[in-house]
């Protein structure tokens, strides 16, 4: 039986779901009602679940597609969204009354009514037991408190990035990949924090997308600090044009120029200290 990738929930979870029966076929964009480990939820079919896709996701949650969304289901989704706006106000009131040091980010009301998930930010551990009791009495359902980070906040509330496209974390990213300043330096991106930081205030996830390709191409080039021979004589490597596969050399006459890789011969490779210093790495 063919299974499908379905996106659901405020945090845009990707899961693998089985159809109600073998004869029922779903296509990309179909709005469906699914059963997950959280309860009854609304989701969107993205396409057939291939083995390669499942491997890339690691261990995605699984469940079952119950039906295509009906007109009644769509009205229920709209009603829940309207109620969620009021539920946020109620939660905020109780947080303020209890003096809890936390930032309320959003409230997710599960389609089937099995639970309400409260997303929040906090610098320290928060004792929210009294808050949970109050909310459970107010909403008559299970309350789940979910602490998130600033990148998750952008995923929940963010819209568009500097590139003009919808935020990656709000579309196709399944996990938040680690991003370092080394990635920006290697790709010769501006180091202005305002320009390389995303809506979350952290380094942009897209800095990681081509990093591995840059590393592979960099391996072909002599490290900065290496002594080379070119048609202009002896020189020292002082920089790279990684994508063009060129090296920036400085001759003994203090002349600097870019030279194709195939026009230089390495005489003495740079030491580990010199090679690491170009990206600010620490050398043991």
C-alpha positions as CSV (number, residue, x, y, z in Angstrom):
1,X,0.0,0.0,0.0
2,X,1.4,3.4,-1.0
3,X,2.0,5.8,1.8
4,X,2.1,9.6,1.7
5,X,4.1,12.5,3.1
6,X,1.7,14.8,5.0
7,X,2.5,18.2,6.6
8,X,0.5,19.1,9.7
9,X,0.6,21.2,12.9
10,X,1.7,24.7,13.7
11,X,5.3,23.6,13.5
12,X,4.8,22.1,10.1
13,X,5.6,18.5,11.1
14,X,6.3,16.1,8.2
15,X,5.0,12.6,8.7
16,X,4.4,9.4,6.7
17,X,0.7,8.3,6.5
18,X,-1.2,5.3,5.2
19,X,-4.4,5.8,3.2
20,X,-7.8,4.5,4.5
21,X,-7.6,1.7,1.9
22,X,-5.5,0.5,-1.1
23,X,-8.0,1.9,-3.6
24,X,-7.9,5.5,-2.4
25,X,-5.3,7.7,-4.1
26,X,-4.2,11.2,-2.9
27,X,-2.3,13.9,-4.8
28,X,-0.2,16.8,-3.8
29,X,-2.2,19.6,-2.2
30,X,-5.1,17.4,-1.0
31,X,-6.4,18.6,2.4
32,X,-7.0,15.7,4.7
33,X,-7.9,14.7,8.2
34,X,-5.3,12.4,9.8
35,X,-4.8,10.6,13.0
36,X,-1.4,11.2,14.7
37,X,0.0,10.5,18.1
38,X,-1.4,13.9,19.2
39,X,-4.9,13.1,18.1
40,X,-7.1,14.1,15.2
41,X,-5.5,16.7,13.0
42,X,-5.8,18.5,9.7
43,X,-3.0,18.1,7.2
44,X,-1.8,18.6,3.6
45,X,-0.6,15.8,1.3
46,X,2.8,16.6,-0.2
47,X,3.2,13.4,-2.3
48,X,4.0,9.7,-2.2
49,X,6.4,8.7,0.6
50,X,9.5,7.3,-1.2
51,X,12.1,5.2,0.6
52,X,14.8,7.9,-0.1
53,X,12.6,10.6,1.3
54,X,11.9,8.6,4.5
55,X,15.7,8.0,4.9
56,X,16.4,11.7,4.6
57,X,13.8,12.5,7.3
58,X,15.3,10.0,9.6
59,X,12.5,8.7,11.7
60,X,9.4,10.7,10.8
61,X,6.2,10.3,12.7
62,X,3.6,7.9,11.2
63,X,-0.1,7.8,11.2
64,X,-3.2,7.2,9.1
65,X,-5.2,9.3,6.7
66,X,-8.8,9.1,7.6
67,X,-10.5,11.1,4.8
68,X,-10.3,14.0,2.5
69,X,-11.3,17.2,4.3
70,X,-15.0,17.9,3.9
71,X,-16.8,21.2,3.9
72,X,-17.8,20.6,7.5
73,X,-14.1,19.9,8.3
74,X,-13.0,23.2,6.7
75,X,-15.6,25.1,8.7
76,X,-14.3,23.4,11.9
77,X,-10.7,24.4,11.0
78,X,-11.8,28.0,10.6
79,X,-13.7,27.9,13.9
80,X,-10.7,26.5,15.7
81,X,-8.5,29.3,14.3
82,X,-10.9,31.9,15.5
83,X,-11.1,30.4,18.9
84,X,-7.3,30.2,19.1
85,X,-7.1,34.0,19.0
86,X,-9.2,34.1,22.1
87,X,-7.3,31.3,23.8
88,X,-4.1,33.2,23.4
89,X,-5.6,36.1,25.2
90,X,-6.8,33.9,28.0
91,X,-3.4,32.2,28.3
92,X,-1.7,35.6,28.4
93,X,-4.0,36.8,31.1
94,X,-3.2,33.9,33.4
95,X,0.6,34.1,32.7
96,X,0.5,37.8,33.8
97,X,-1.7,37.0,36.9
98,X,0.8,34.3,37.9
99,X,3.8,36.5,37.2
100,X,5.5,33.8,35.2
101,X,8.7,34.8,33.4
102,X,7.9,33.4,30.0
103,X,7.0,34.7,26.6
104,X,3.8,33.3,25.2
105,X,4.4,32.6,21.4
106,X,1.3,30.8,20.2
107,X,-1.4,28.4,21.0
108,X,-2.3,25.3,18.9
109,X,-5.7,23.8,19.2
110,X,-5.7,20.2,17.9
111,X,-8.5,19.6,15.3
112,X,-10.1,16.8,17.3
113,X,-10.0,18.8,20.6
114,X,-7.8,16.2,22.3
115,X,-5.4,18.9,23.5
116,X,-4.2,22.5,23.4
117,X,-0.5,23.1,22.9
118,X,1.0,26.3,24.4
119,X,4.3,27.3,22.8
120,X,6.5,29.6,24.9
121,X,10.0,31.1,25.3
122,X,11.8,31.2,28.6
123,X,15.4,31.8,29.7
124,X,15.0,29.6,32.8
125,X,12.9,26.7,34.0
126,X,9.3,27.7,34.6
127,X,6.9,26.1,37.1
128,X,3.7,26.2,35.1
129,X,1.7,23.6,37.1
130,X,-0.8,26.2,38.3
131,X,-1.1,27.7,34.8
132,X,-1.8,24.2,33.4
133,X,-4.5,23.7,36.0
134,X,-6.2,27.0,35.3
135,X,-6.1,26.4,31.5
136,X,-7.4,22.9,31.8
137,X,-10.3,24.2,33.9
138,X,-11.0,27.0,31.4
139,X,-10.8,25.0,28.2
140,X,-11.8,21.5,29.5
141,X,-9.1,19.6,27.6
142,X,-5.5,18.5,28.0
143,X,-2.9,21.3,28.1
144,X,0.6,20.6,26.8
145,X,3.3,23.2,27.5
146,X,6.0,23.3,24.8
147,X,9.2,25.3,25.4
148,X,10.8,26.4,22.1
149,X,13.8,28.4,21.0
150,X,14.1,31.6,19.0
151,X,14.5,29.7,15.7
152,X,11.3,27.8,16.4
153,X,9.6,31.1,17.1
154,X,10.5,32.3,13.6
155,X,9.2,29.0,12.2
156,X,5.9,29.6,13.9
157,X,5.4,33.3,13.3
158,X,7.8,34.2,10.5
159,X,6.7,35.0,7.0
160,X,9.3,36.0,4.4
161,X,13.1,36.2,4.4
162,X,15.4,38.8,2.8
163,X,15.4,36.8,-0.4
164,X,11.6,37.4,-0.8
165,X,10.7,33.8,-0.4
166,X,8.8,32.1,2.5
167,X,11.2,31.2,5.3
168,X,12.9,27.9,4.8
169,X,12.1,26.8,8.3
170,X,8.4,27.4,7.5
171,X,8.5,25.4,4.3
172,X,10.9,22.6,3.6
173,X,13.3,22.3,6.5
174,X,12.6,19.2,8.6
175,X,15.3,20.0,11.2
176,X,17.2,23.1,12.1
177,X,20.7,22.6,10.8
178,X,23.7,24.0,12.8
179,X,25.2,27.0,11.1
180,X,28.6,28.5,12.0
181,X,30.4,31.7,11.1
182,X,33.0,29.6,9.3
183,X,30.4,28.8,6.7
184,X,29.8,32.5,6.0
185,X,33.6,33.1,5.8
186,X,34.2,30.2,3.4
187,X,31.5,31.5,1.0
188,X,32.9,35.0,1.3
189,X,29.5,36.3,2.5
190,X,29.4,39.7,4.2
191,X,30.1,39.4,7.9
192,X,27.6,42.1,8.8
193,X,25.4,40.4,11.4
194,X,22.3,42.3,10.1
195,X,22.8,40.8,6.7
196,X,23.6,37.2,7.5
197,X,21.1,36.8,10.3
198,X,17.6,35.5,9.7
199,X,14.3,36.5,11.2
200,X,15.2,34.5,14.4
201,X,18.3,36.6,14.9
202,X,20.6,33.6,14.3
203,X,22.8,32.9,11.2
204,X,20.7,32.1,8.2
205,X,20.1,28.4,7.5
206,X,20.8,28.9,3.8
207,X,24.5,29.5,4.6
208,X,24.7,25.8,5.1
209,X,23.1,24.7,1.7
210,X,26.2,25.0,-0.4
211,X,28.8,24.7,2.3
212,X,29.8,21.1,1.5
213,X,30.3,21.9,-2.2
214,X,32.5,24.9,-1.2
215,X,34.5,22.5,1.1
216,X,34.9,20.0,-1.7
217,X,36.1,22.6,-4.2
218,X,38.4,24.2,-1.6
219,X,40.3,20.8,-1.3
220,X,41.5,21.2,-4.9
221,X,43.2,24.6,-4.1
222,X,46.5,25.1,-2.3
223,X,45.9,26.5,1.2
224,X,46.5,30.2,2.0
225,X,50.2,30.6,2.8
226,X,51.4,28.0,0.4
227,X,54.5,28.8,-1.7
228,X,53.8,28.2,-5.4
229,X,55.5,28.5,-8.8
230,X,53.6,30.3,-11.7
231,X,54.6,31.8,-15.0
232,X,55.4,35.0,-13.1
233,X,57.9,33.1,-10.9
234,X,57.7,32.3,-7.2
235,X,54.7,33.5,-5.3
236,X,52.6,33.0,-2.2
237,X,48.9,32.1,-2.0
238,X,47.0,34.8,-0.2
239,X,43.4,34.0,-1.2
240,X,41.0,31.9,-3.3
241,X,38.2,32.2,-5.8
242,X,36.7,28.9,-4.9
243,X,33.9,28.6,-7.5
244,X,36.1,29.7,-10.3
245,X,38.9,27.4,-9.0
246,X,41.5,30.3,-9.0
247,X,44.1,31.3,-6.4
248,X,45.1,34.8,-5.5
249,X,48.9,35.0,-5.4
250,X,51.4,37.6,-4.5
251,X,54.7,37.6,-6.3
252,X,58.1,38.7,-4.8
253,X,57.5,42.0,-6.6
254,X,54.3,42.5,-4.4
255,X,52.1,42.0,-7.5
256,X,48.8,40.4,-6.7
257,X,46.7,38.5,-9.3
258,X,44.2,35.7,-9.7
259,X,45.7,32.6,-11.5
260,X,43.8,29.5,-12.6
261,X,44.6,26.4,-10.6
262,X,46.2,24.6,-13.5
263,X,48.8,27.4,-13.9
264,X,50.4,27.0,-10.5
265,X,52.6,24.3,-8.9
266,X,52.8,24.0,-5.2
267,X,56.4,24.1,-3.9
268,X,55.6,24.2,-0.2
269,X,52.2,23.7,1.3
270,X,51.1,26.0,4.2
271,X,51.4,24.8,7.8
272,X,48.2,23.8,9.7
273,X,48.4,27.1,11.6
274,X,48.4,29.2,8.5
275,X,45.7,27.1,6.8
276,X,43.4,27.3,9.8
277,X,43.9,31.1,10.4
278,X,42.1,32.0,7.2
279,X,38.8,31.0,8.8
280,X,39.7,31.9,12.4
281,X,39.9,28.3,13.5
282,X,41.7,27.3,16.6
283,X,44.7,25.1,16.2
284,X,45.5,22.7,19.0
